[in-house]
Amino acid sequence: MASSLVVPVIDVQNENFKELWPAMVVAIKTASFVALDTELSGLGNRKSLLAESIEDRYKAICHAARSRSILSLGIACYKKLDQKPADSYLVQVYNLILLCSEEYIIEPQSVHFLVQHGFDFNKQYGHGIPYCKGNNKGGADDRGVHIRALFTELLRARKPLVLHNGLIDMAFLYQSFYAHLPERLATFTADLSEMFPAGIYDTKYVTEFELRLSASYLEYAYKKCKLDNGRSVGSGTTGPHVHIEFCQYAGHMSTYVDYRECPAVASVDEQTDICQHFSAFGWCPNGTKCPLSHDTDRIILQDEKNKEDKWKKRKRQREKKRSEGEGSSIFDGAPENKIPNMEVDPEDPPGDQRGTVAEMCPDGLPAMDSDGNTPQSEGKSLETDSKGNSVCDENVTIASIDDSQNTKNNTNDGKSGVGSGTGAGREKTNNRSAGIETQKKNADAGTHRAGFDAFMTGYIFAYSCTVIRKEEAREADKEEEEEEQSWLPTCLNKVYLSGKAAPLNVVKSTFSKSSKAHMQKMEMVWGGSFSFSLTIICVISVLAC
């Protein structure tokens, strides 16, 4: 059994923002892809956010983004390492504490949830990085050291953007750091397609429609991917596996790091009283008063056991039919490993996707993404996506902490590009060092961080690219694809929509135009190259007509 994973999350505040600026810019520019996550002050009317009409949903999201604010922003930069085994990444994680300089609504249930999960509002109000929403407030976006300029650097980097259930994230990012949101959804998606030419990926969509996990809220999906990846590494099977490395830093830089420790998944008893509502959706209406288990590790292992039991039951039924000469013709000529997926247990509903089943609360109201255990929590996602509880990892490559470092250095870790130390991590297979114990004592008591959520989102994406590419290569009997083709083409620019069978496609259609504010922004971001590209597009369109 491999050891725990310790993820260094760099805490960025107003006092150290300028100092860490070069590291963040370098991390973004050199990343293979960037994962983002936000913590919000509220979402507004829940029914409107889950309206049947997608256009009505967008209007509700716009209202929330204009009247609420981003409290913290998580950025996880994943850089693929060339001189390492396939699918090895150097990961840098930043948690930016933000403070909107304008009036905004903060909802009581949002405060309650965030405080329960360790969010420090004193730190936010005392040390948050100030920003103004909308168009060019508080200085030009391309000059100075501020959060809007950092978002501009993200656009200029032209990296794939990865989110989890990211429609609301993108709307808040647009309104907070870019420009006023356009009135129409088609205009918004047209703008996004040009802002992120390398593509947008939603791991909520990936886990539901590609990996087809039993549940798809963030904590579950992350732990499941980690567990499966660890088992694959431990079994010694051929093919790529996801390996994670972190940078190490000494000196005062280590004081900026909050370590998120994730103990390895341990086996549990077969009989466990698991809360079925939390198991399916990642939150429970009873919250902490629920007497049943909300342990995601137990939930995953229980799901795996149930799946294995169903498979054994179907195998027995299949063998019985064959022995009686009553084999079904639908299996004739089918590969042996595909037959179990073709069979349907009459006692089960079609599919095993609990997360996609009419995500409704007991009282009939739509279930909100909780980022925790309560439907009122304001993490931002709408469906049932629980994000931010303490997360466990197993069998991964992590940064090794040098036992010879002093206590202060061991209590914190750092980011690349700043300070001393650029050594990549090594796999820990022994007991925890004394330094790790010190880190645990000095880490913040809370478990909910936008930075760590961004790390989980990025890991799900990295693992999904690895396992899906491996499956495609096996079926096609061909070599692994190159890095440029290693992302998920079937998930490109598809954003998950709660309660909908189809995603939102982030594209610019022939019937939609980019917003005027966006055109002005992109001229500033790309300069002459953007104008030239638009001219070419217009010429091609005219010739086509």
Coordinates of C-alpha atoms in Angstrom, one line a residue:
M1 CA 0.0 0.0 0.0
A2 CA 1.5 3.3 -1.1
S3 CA 1.8 6.3 1.3
S4 CA -0.4 9.3 1.5
L5 CA -0.1 12.3 -0.9
V6 CA 0.8 15.7 0.5
V7 CA -0.2 18.5 -1.9
P8 CA 1.5 21.9 -1.4
V9 CA -1.0 24.7 -2.0
I10 CA 0.6 28.1 -2.2
D11 CA -1.4 30.7 -0.3
V12 CA -1.5 34.0 -2.2
Q13 CA -2.5 37.2 -0.5
N14 CA -2.3 40.9 -1.1
E15 CA 1.0 41.1 0.8
N16 CA 2.9 38.4 -1.2
F17 CA 1.0 38.8 -4.5
K18 CA 3.8 40.8 -6.2
E19 CA 6.5 38.5 -4.9
L20 CA 4.7 35.4 -6.2
W21 CA 3.6 37.1 -9.5
P22 CA 6.7 35.9 -11.6
A23 CA 6.2 32.3 -10.4
M24 CA 2.5 32.2 -11.2
V25 CA 3.1 33.7 -14.7
V26 CA 5.9 31.2 -15.4
A27 CA 3.8 28.3 -14.1
I28 CA 0.9 29.3 -16.4
K29 CA 3.0 29.9 -19.5
T30 CA 4.9 26.6 -19.2
A31 CA 1.9 24.5 -18.2
S32 CA 0.4 21.8 -20.5
F33 CA -3.0 22.7 -19.1
V34 CA -4.4 24.9 -16.3
A35 CA -7.2 23.8 -14.0
L36 CA -9.3 26.5 -12.2
D37 CA -11.8 26.5 -9.3
T38 CA -13.6 29.3 -7.5
E39 CA -15.3 30.0 -4.1
L40 CA -18.2 32.4 -4.4
S41 CA -20.2 34.6 -2.1
G42 CA -23.5 33.2 -3.3
L43 CA -25.5 32.0 -6.3
G44 CA -28.9 33.6 -5.9
N45 CA -32.1 31.9 -6.8
R46 CA -31.6 28.1 -7.2
K47 CA -34.7 27.4 -9.3
S48 CA -33.6 29.9 -11.9
L49 CA -30.2 28.4 -12.0
L50 CA -31.7 25.1 -13.0
A51 CA -34.4 26.5 -15.3
E52 CA -35.5 24.2 -18.2
S53 CA -34.4 26.9 -20.7
I54 CA -30.7 27.2 -21.0
E55 CA -31.0 30.8 -21.9
D56 CA -33.0 31.4 -18.7
R57 CA -30.3 29.7 -16.8
Y58 CA -27.7 31.9 -18.3
K59 CA -29.6 35.0 -17.3
A60 CA -29.8 33.8 -13.7
I61 CA -26.0 33.1 -13.8
C62 CA -25.3 36.6 -15.1
H63 CA -27.4 38.1 -12.3
A64 CA -25.4 36.1 -9.8
A65 CA -22.1 37.0 -11.3
R66 CA -22.9 40.7 -11.4
S67 CA -24.2 40.9 -7.8
R68 CA -21.9 38.4 -6.0
S69 CA -18.2 38.0 -6.0
I70 CA -15.3 35.5 -6.1
L71 CA -13.9 35.0 -2.6
S72 CA -11.0 32.8 -3.7
L73 CA -9.5 31.5 -6.9
G74 CA -7.7 28.2 -7.3
I75 CA -5.1 27.7 -10.0
A76 CA -3.4 24.3 -10.7
C77 CA -0.8 24.3 -13.4
Y78 CA 0.0 20.8 -14.8
K79 CA 3.2 20.6 -16.8
K80 CA 4.0 17.4 -18.7
L81 CA 7.6 16.2 -18.1
D82 CA 9.5 15.1 -21.2
Q83 CA 12.4 13.3 -19.5
K84 CA 10.1 11.3 -17.3
P85 CA 7.8 8.3 -17.7
A86 CA 4.7 8.9 -19.8
D87 CA 2.0 11.0 -18.2
S88 CA 4.3 12.5 -15.5
Y89 CA 3.4 16.0 -14.4
L90 CA 5.0 18.8 -12.4
V91 CA 2.1 20.4 -10.6
Q92 CA 2.0 23.9 -9.0
V93 CA -1.1 24.9 -7.0
Y94 CA -2.0 28.4 -6.0
N95 CA -4.9 29.5 -3.8
L96 CA -5.6 33.2 -4.3
I97 CA -7.6 35.1 -1.6
L98 CA -9.6 37.8 -3.3
L99 CA -11.6 40.8 -2.1
C100 CA -13.9 42.6 -4.4
S101 CA -13.6 46.4 -4.1
E102 CA -17.2 47.0 -5.0
E103 CA -20.4 46.2 -3.1
Y104 CA -21.5 42.7 -3.4
I105 CA -24.0 40.2 -1.9
I106 CA -22.8 37.5 0.4
E107 CA -25.4 35.0 1.4
P108 CA -25.7 33.7 5.0
Q109 CA -25.7 30.0 4.0
S110 CA -22.6 30.6 2.0
V111 CA -20.8 32.1 5.0
H112 CA -22.0 29.2 7.2
F113 CA -20.8 26.6 4.8
L114 CA -17.4 28.2 4.2
V115 CA -16.8 28.8 7.9
Q116 CA -17.6 25.1 8.6
H117 CA -15.0 24.1 6.1
G118 CA -12.2 26.4 7.5
F119 CA -12.5 29.5 5.2
D120 CA -11.0 32.4 7.1
F121 CA -13.1 35.5 6.4
N122 CA -10.8 37.6 8.6
K123 CA -7.9 36.7 6.3
Q124 CA -10.0 37.5 3.3
Y125 CA -11.1 41.0 4.5
G126 CA -7.7 41.8 6.0
H127 CA -5.4 40.4 3.3
G128 CA -7.5 39.7 0.2
I129 CA -6.2 40.8 -3.2
P130 CA -8.5 43.7 -4.3
Y131 CA -10.2 43.7 -7.7
C132 CA -13.0 45.4 -9.6
K133 CA -15.5 43.8 -11.8
G134 CA -16.6 44.6 -15.3
N135 CA -14.6 46.6 -17.9
N136 CA -11.2 48.1 -17.2
K137 CA -11.8 49.2 -13.6
G138 CA -8.9 49.7 -11.4
G139 CA -6.3 50.1 -14.2
A140 CA -5.6 48.6 -17.6
D141 CA -5.7 44.8 -17.7
D142 CA -2.3 44.5 -19.5
R143 CA -0.3 46.7 -17.1
G144 CA 0.6 46.3 -13.4
V145 CA 0.5 43.5 -11.0
H146 CA -3.2 42.7 -10.2
I147 CA -5.6 39.8 -10.6
R148 CA -7.1 41.1 -13.9
A149 CA -3.6 41.2 -15.4
L150 CA -3.0 37.7 -14.2
F151 CA -6.2 36.6 -16.0
T152 CA -4.9 38.3 -19.1
E153 CA -1.7 36.3 -18.8
L154 CA -3.8 33.1 -18.7
L155 CA -5.5 34.1 -22.0
R156 CA -2.1 35.0 -23.6
A157 CA -0.7 31.6 -22.6
R158 CA -3.3 29.8 -24.8
K159 CA -3.5 26.7 -22.6
P160 CA -6.4 24.3 -22.3
L161 CA -8.6 25.3 -19.5
V162 CA -10.0 22.6 -17.2
L163 CA -12.9 23.1 -14.8
H164 CA -15.4 20.9 -13.0
N165 CA -19.0 21.7 -13.8
G166 CA -17.6 25.0 -15.0
L167 CA -20.4 27.1 -16.5
I168 CA -20.8 29.2 -13.4
D169 CA -17.0 29.4 -12.9
M170 CA -16.5 30.8 -16.4
A171 CA -19.3 33.4 -16.0
F172 CA -17.9 34.6 -12.7
L173 CA -14.3 34.8 -14.2
Y174 CA -15.6 36.7 -17.2
Q175 CA -17.5 39.2 -15.2
S176 CA -14.9 39.6 -12.4
F177 CA -11.7 39.8 -14.4
Y178 CA -12.6 40.4 -18.0
A179 CA -15.7 42.4 -19.0
H180 CA -19.4 42.7 -18.5
L181 CA -21.2 39.5 -19.4
P182 CA -23.0 39.7 -22.7
E183 CA -26.8 39.4 -22.6
R184 CA -27.1 36.3 -24.7
L185 CA -25.7 32.9 -24.1
A186 CA -24.6 32.4 -27.7
T187 CA -22.5 35.6 -27.5
F188 CA -20.9 34.4 -24.3
T189 CA -19.9 31.0 -25.8
A190 CA -18.6 32.8 -28.9
D191 CA -16.4 34.9 -26.7
L192 CA -15.2 32.0 -24.7
S193 CA -14.2 30.0 -27.8
E194 CA -11.9 32.9 -28.8
M195 CA -10.6 33.5 -25.3
F196 CA -9.4 29.9 -24.9
P197 CA -8.5 28.7 -28.4
A198 CA -6.8 25.6 -26.9
G199 CA -10.1 24.5 -25.6
I200 CA -12.2 24.2 -22.5
Y201 CA -12.7 20.8 -20.7
D202 CA -15.2 20.0 -18.0
T203 CA -14.3 17.1 -15.8
K204 CA -17.9 16.8 -14.7
Y205 CA -18.8 16.0 -18.3
V206 CA -15.8 13.7 -18.6
T207 CA -16.6 11.6 -15.5
E208 CA -20.2 11.2 -16.5
F209 CA -20.0 10.7 -20.2
E210 CA -16.6 9.2 -20.7
L211 CA -15.4 7.5 -17.5
R212 CA -19.1 6.8 -16.5
L213 CA -18.3 6.7 -12.8
S214 CA -21.1 5.7 -10.3
A215 CA -21.0 9.3 -9.1
S216 CA -19.4 12.5 -10.5
Y217 CA -19.1 15.0 -7.7
L218 CA -15.5 16.2 -7.4
E219 CA -14.3 14.5 -4.3
Y220 CA -15.7 11.1 -5.5
A221 CA -14.3 11.4 -9.0
Y222 CA -10.9 12.5 -7.7
K223 CA -10.6 9.7 -5.2
K224 CA -11.8 7.1 -7.6
C225 CA -9.3 8.2 -10.3
K226 CA -6.5 8.2 -7.7
L227 CA -7.5 4.7 -6.4
D228 CA -7.7 3.2 -9.9
N229 CA -4.4 4.8 -11.0
G230 CA -2.7 3.5 -7.8
R231 CA -4.0 0.0 -8.4
S232 CA -2.7 0.1 -12.0
V233 CA 0.7 1.2 -10.9
G234 CA 0.8 -1.4 -8.1
S235 CA -0.2 -4.2 -10.4
G236 CA 2.7 -3.5 -12.7
T237 CA 0.6 -3.4 -15.8
T238 CA 2.0 -2.0 -19.0
G239 CA 1.1 1.4 -20.3
P240 CA 1.2 4.9 -18.9
H241 CA 0.1 5.9 -15.5
V242 CA -0.3 9.3 -14.0
H243 CA 2.6 10.4 -11.9
I244 CA 2.6 13.6 -9.9
E245 CA 5.6 15.7 -8.8
F246 CA 5.9 18.9 -6.9
C247 CA 8.6 21.5 -6.5
Q248 CA 10.4 22.1 -3.2
Y249 CA 11.5 25.4 -1.7
A250 CA 13.5 26.5 1.2
G251 CA 13.6 29.7 3.3
H252 CA 10.8 32.1 3.8
M253 CA 9.0 30.9 0.7
S254 CA 7.9 27.8 2.6
T255 CA 5.8 30.0 4.9
Y256 CA 3.4 30.6 2.1
V257 CA 2.5 26.9 1.7
D258 CA -0.5 25.1 3.1
Y259 CA -0.1 21.4 3.0
R260 CA -3.1 19.3 2.1
E261 CA -2.5 15.7 3.3
C262 CA -4.5 12.9 1.9
P263 CA -4.0 9.5 3.6
A264 CA -4.1 6.4 1.5
V265 CA -7.4 4.6 1.1
A266 CA -7.7 1.7 3.5
S267 CA -10.0 -1.3 3.2
V268 CA -13.1 -1.1 5.3
D269 CA -15.6 -3.7 6.6
E270 CA -18.2 -4.9 4.1
Q271 CA -21.1 -3.8 6.3
T272 CA -21.1 -0.1 6.5
D273 CA -24.0 2.2 7.2
I274 CA -23.5 4.7 4.3
C275 CA -25.7 7.6 3.7
Q276 CA -27.2 6.9 0.3
H277 CA -28.1 10.5 -0.5
F278 CA -24.5 11.6 0.2
S279 CA -23.2 8.6 -1.7
A280 CA -25.1 9.6 -4.8
F281 CA -24.9 13.4 -4.7
G282 CA -22.0 14.4 -2.4
W283 CA -24.2 16.2 0.1
C284 CA -26.8 15.3 2.7
P285 CA -29.9 17.3 3.8
N286 CA -29.1 16.4 7.4
G287 CA -25.5 17.7 7.2
T288 CA -23.4 16.8 10.2
K289 CA -26.4 15.6 12.1
C290 CA -26.7 12.6 9.8
P291 CA -26.0 9.4 11.7
L292 CA -24.8 7.6 8.6
S293 CA -21.3 7.6 7.0
H294 CA -20.3 10.4 4.6
D295 CA -16.9 8.8 4.2
T296 CA -16.1 8.9 0.4
D297 CA -13.5 6.2 0.7
R298 CA -16.2 3.8 2.1
I299 CA -18.6 4.9 -0.5
I300 CA -16.2 4.1 -3.4
L301 CA -15.2 0.7 -2.0
Q302 CA -18.9 -0.1 -1.4
D303 CA -19.8 0.9 -4.9
E304 CA -17.0 -1.3 -6.2
K305 CA -18.2 -4.3 -4.2
N306 CA -21.8 -3.8 -5.4
K307 CA -20.5 -3.6 -9.0
E308 CA -18.5 -6.8 -8.5
D309 CA -21.5 -8.6 -6.9
K310 CA -23.7 -7.6 -9.9
W311 CA -21.0 -8.8 -12.3
K312 CA -20.8 -12.1 -10.6
K313 CA -24.6 -12.5 -10.5
R314 CA -24.8 -11.8 -14.2
K315 CA -22.0 -14.2 -14.9
R316 CA -23.8 -17.0 -13.0
Q317 CA -27.0 -16.2 -15.0
R318 CA -25.1 -16.3 -18.2
E319 CA -23.5 -19.6 -17.4
K320 CA -26.8 -21.1 -16.3
K321 CA -28.4 -20.1 -19.6
R322 CA -25.6 -21.5 -21.6
S323 CA -25.8 -24.8 -19.7
E324 CA -29.5 -24.9 -20.5
G325 CA -28.9 -24.1 -24.1
E326 CA -30.8 -20.8 -23.9
G327 CA -28.1 -18.4 -24.7
S328 CA -29.3 -15.1 -26.1
S329 CA -28.5 -14.4 -29.7
I330 CA -27.6 -10.8 -28.9
F331 CA -24.3 -12.1 -27.5
D332 CA -23.4 -14.1 -30.5
G333 CA -20.0 -13.0 -31.8
A334 CA -19.6 -10.3 -29.1
P335 CA -16.2 -10.1 -27.4
E336 CA -16.2 -11.8 -24.0
N337 CA -15.1 -8.7 -22.2
K338 CA -18.0 -6.7 -23.8
I339 CA -20.8 -9.1 -22.8
P340 CA -21.2 -7.9 -19.2
N341 CA -21.8 -4.3 -20.5
M342 CA -24.5 -5.6 -22.9
E343 CA -26.5 -7.2 -20.1
V344 CA -29.0 -5.3 -18.0
D345 CA -30.0 -6.4 -14.6
P346 CA -33.8 -6.3 -14.5
E347 CA -33.6 -5.1 -10.9
D348 CA -31.5 -2.1 -11.8
P349 CA -32.4 1.1 -13.8
P350 CA -30.6 1.5 -17.1
G351 CA -27.0 2.6 -16.4
D352 CA -25.4 3.0 -13.0
Q353 CA -25.1 6.7 -13.1
R354 CA -26.5 8.0 -9.8
G355 CA -25.2 11.4 -10.4
T356 CA -27.3 11.8 -13.5
V357 CA -30.6 10.7 -12.1
A358 CA -32.9 13.7 -11.8
E359 CA -30.7 15.4 -9.3
M360 CA -33.5 16.5 -7.0
C361 CA -33.7 17.2 -3.3
P362 CA -36.3 15.3 -1.1
D363 CA -38.5 18.4 -1.1
G364 CA -38.6 18.5 -4.9
L365 CA -36.2 21.3 -5.3
P366 CA -33.1 20.9 -7.5
A367 CA -30.1 19.7 -5.6
M368 CA -27.3 22.3 -5.6
D369 CA -23.6 21.6 -5.9
S370 CA -22.6 21.7 -2.3
D371 CA -18.8 21.7 -2.2
G372 CA -19.7 19.9 1.1
N373 CA -22.6 18.4 3.0
T374 CA -25.4 20.9 2.5
P375 CA -27.5 21.9 -0.5
Q376 CA -27.3 25.5 0.5
S377 CA -23.6 25.7 0.1
E378 CA -22.3 28.2 -2.4
G379 CA -19.3 26.5 -3.9
K380 CA -20.8 27.5 -7.3
S381 CA -21.8 24.3 -9.1
L382 CA -25.4 23.5 -9.4
E383 CA -25.9 19.8 -9.6
T384 CA -24.7 18.0 -6.6
D385 CA -21.0 18.3 -6.9
S386 CA -19.4 18.0 -3.5
K387 CA -16.0 19.6 -3.5
G388 CA -13.5 20.3 -0.8
N389 CA -13.8 17.7 2.0
S390 CA -10.6 16.1 3.1
V391 CA -9.5 13.9 0.2
C392 CA -7.5 10.7 0.3
D393 CA -5.0 9.5 -2.3
E394 CA -3.3 6.3 -2.9
N395 CA -0.3 5.0 -4.9
V396 CA 1.0 8.2 -6.4
T397 CA 4.3 9.9 -7.0
I398 CA 4.8 12.8 -4.7
A399 CA 7.3 15.3 -3.7
S400 CA 9.8 14.0 -1.1
I401 CA 10.5 16.2 1.9
D402 CA 14.1 16.2 2.9
D403 CA 14.4 15.1 6.5
S404 CA 17.5 17.3 6.9
Q405 CA 15.5 20.5 6.4
N406 CA 14.7 22.5 9.4
T407 CA 11.2 22.5 11.0
K408 CA 10.2 25.7 9.4
N409 CA 11.0 24.5 5.9
N410 CA 9.2 21.2 6.6
T411 CA 6.1 22.9 7.6
N412 CA 5.6 24.5 4.2
D413 CA 6.4 24.0 0.6
G414 CA 6.6 26.3 -2.4
K415 CA 6.1 27.0 -6.0
S416 CA 8.4 26.8 -9.0
G417 CA 10.1 29.9 -10.3
V418 CA 10.5 31.5 -6.9
G419 CA 13.0 31.1 -4.2
S420 CA 15.5 28.3 -4.1
G421 CA 14.9 24.7 -4.8
T422 CA 13.6 23.3 -8.0
G423 CA 13.9 19.6 -7.2
A424 CA 11.1 17.4 -8.4
G425 CA 9.4 15.1 -5.9
R426 CA 10.1 11.4 -5.4
E427 CA 7.7 8.6 -4.5
K428 CA 7.4 8.1 -0.7
T429 CA 7.0 4.5 0.3
N430 CA 8.1 4.7 3.9
N431 CA 6.5 6.0 7.1
R432 CA 5.8 9.7 7.4
S433 CA 8.8 11.8 8.4
A434 CA 8.9 14.1 11.4
G435 CA 8.7 17.0 9.0
I436 CA 5.4 15.9 7.7
E437 CA 4.0 15.7 11.2
T438 CA 5.1 19.3 11.7
Q439 CA 3.4 20.2 8.4
K440 CA 0.2 18.7 9.6
K441 CA 0.3 20.8 12.8
N442 CA 0.9 24.0 11.0
A443 CA -1.5 23.5 8.2
D444 CA -4.8 25.4 8.4
A445 CA -7.5 23.5 10.2
G446 CA -10.0 23.8 7.3
T447 CA -10.2 21.3 4.4
H448 CA -12.0 23.5 1.8
R449 CA -9.7 25.3 -0.6
A450 CA -10.2 26.5 -4.1
G451 CA -6.6 25.7 -4.8
F452 CA -6.9 22.1 -3.7
D453 CA -10.2 21.7 -5.6
A454 CA -8.3 23.0 -8.7
F455 CA -5.7 20.3 -8.1
M456 CA -8.3 17.6 -7.9
T457 CA -9.9 18.9 -11.1
G458 CA -6.6 18.8 -12.9
Y459 CA -5.8 15.3 -11.7
I460 CA -9.1 13.9 -12.9
F461 CA -8.4 15.4 -16.3
A462 CA -4.9 14.0 -16.4
Y463 CA -6.0 10.6 -15.4
S464 CA -8.9 10.6 -17.9
C465 CA -6.6 11.5 -20.8
T466 CA -4.3 8.6 -19.8
V467 CA -6.9 5.9 -19.4
I468 CA -9.1 6.9 -22.4
R469 CA -6.1 7.2 -24.7
K470 CA -4.9 3.8 -23.5
E471 CA -8.3 2.2 -24.2
E472 CA -8.4 3.8 -27.7
A473 CA -4.9 2.6 -28.5
R474 CA -5.7 -0.9 -27.3
E475 CA -8.9 -1.1 -29.3
A476 CA -7.2 0.3 -32.4
D477 CA -4.0 -1.8 -31.8
K478 CA -1.8 1.2 -32.4
E479 CA 0.9 3.1 -30.6
E480 CA 0.1 5.9 -28.0
E481 CA -0.6 9.2 -29.6
E482 CA 1.6 12.2 -29.3
E483 CA 1.1 14.9 -26.6
E484 CA -0.6 17.3 -29.0
Q485 CA -3.3 14.6 -29.5
S486 CA -3.4 13.4 -26.0
W487 CA -6.2 15.5 -24.7
L488 CA -9.8 14.4 -25.0
P489 CA -11.2 15.4 -28.5
T490 CA -14.7 14.0 -27.6
C491 CA -14.9 16.3 -24.6
L492 CA -13.5 19.5 -26.2
N493 CA -15.5 22.6 -25.4
K494 CA -18.4 20.6 -23.9
V495 CA -19.6 22.0 -20.6
Y496 CA -21.8 19.9 -18.3
L497 CA -25.4 21.0 -17.8
S498 CA -27.3 19.7 -14.8
G499 CA -30.4 17.7 -15.7
K500 CA -29.6 17.7 -19.4
A501 CA -28.6 14.8 -21.6
A502 CA -26.4 17.0 -23.8
P503 CA -23.7 19.4 -22.8
L504 CA -23.3 23.1 -23.7
N505 CA -21.1 23.5 -26.7
V506 CA -18.6 26.4 -26.4
V507 CA -18.4 27.4 -30.0
K508 CA -19.0 30.4 -32.2
S509 CA -21.9 29.7 -34.5
T510 CA -22.6 31.3 -37.8
F511 CA -25.6 33.0 -36.1
S512 CA -23.7 34.5 -33.2
K513 CA -21.3 37.4 -33.0
S514 CA -18.6 38.2 -30.4
S515 CA -19.4 41.0 -28.0
K516 CA -18.0 44.5 -28.5
A517 CA -16.3 44.4 -25.1
H518 CA -14.7 41.1 -25.9
M519 CA -13.4 42.4 -29.3
Q520 CA -11.8 45.3 -27.5
K521 CA -10.2 43.0 -24.9
M522 CA -8.9 40.6 -27.4
E523 CA -7.3 43.4 -29.3
M524 CA -5.4 44.3 -26.1
V525 CA -4.6 40.6 -25.3
W526 CA -3.4 39.5 -28.7
G527 CA -2.6 42.8 -30.4
G528 CA -2.2 42.8 -34.2
S529 CA -2.2 39.0 -34.4
F530 CA -5.8 38.9 -33.3
S531 CA -6.9 41.5 -35.8
F532 CA -5.1 39.6 -38.5
S533 CA -6.8 36.4 -37.5
L534 CA -10.2 38.0 -37.6
T535 CA -9.4 39.5 -41.0
I536 CA -8.5 36.1 -42.4
I537 CA -11.7 34.6 -40.9
C538 CA -13.8 37.3 -42.5
V539 CA -12.2 36.9 -45.9
I540 CA -12.7 33.1 -45.8
S541 CA -16.3 33.6 -44.8
V542 CA -16.9 36.0 -47.7
L543 CA -15.2 33.6 -50.2
A544 CA -17.3 30.7 -48.9
C545 CA -20.5 32.7 -49.5

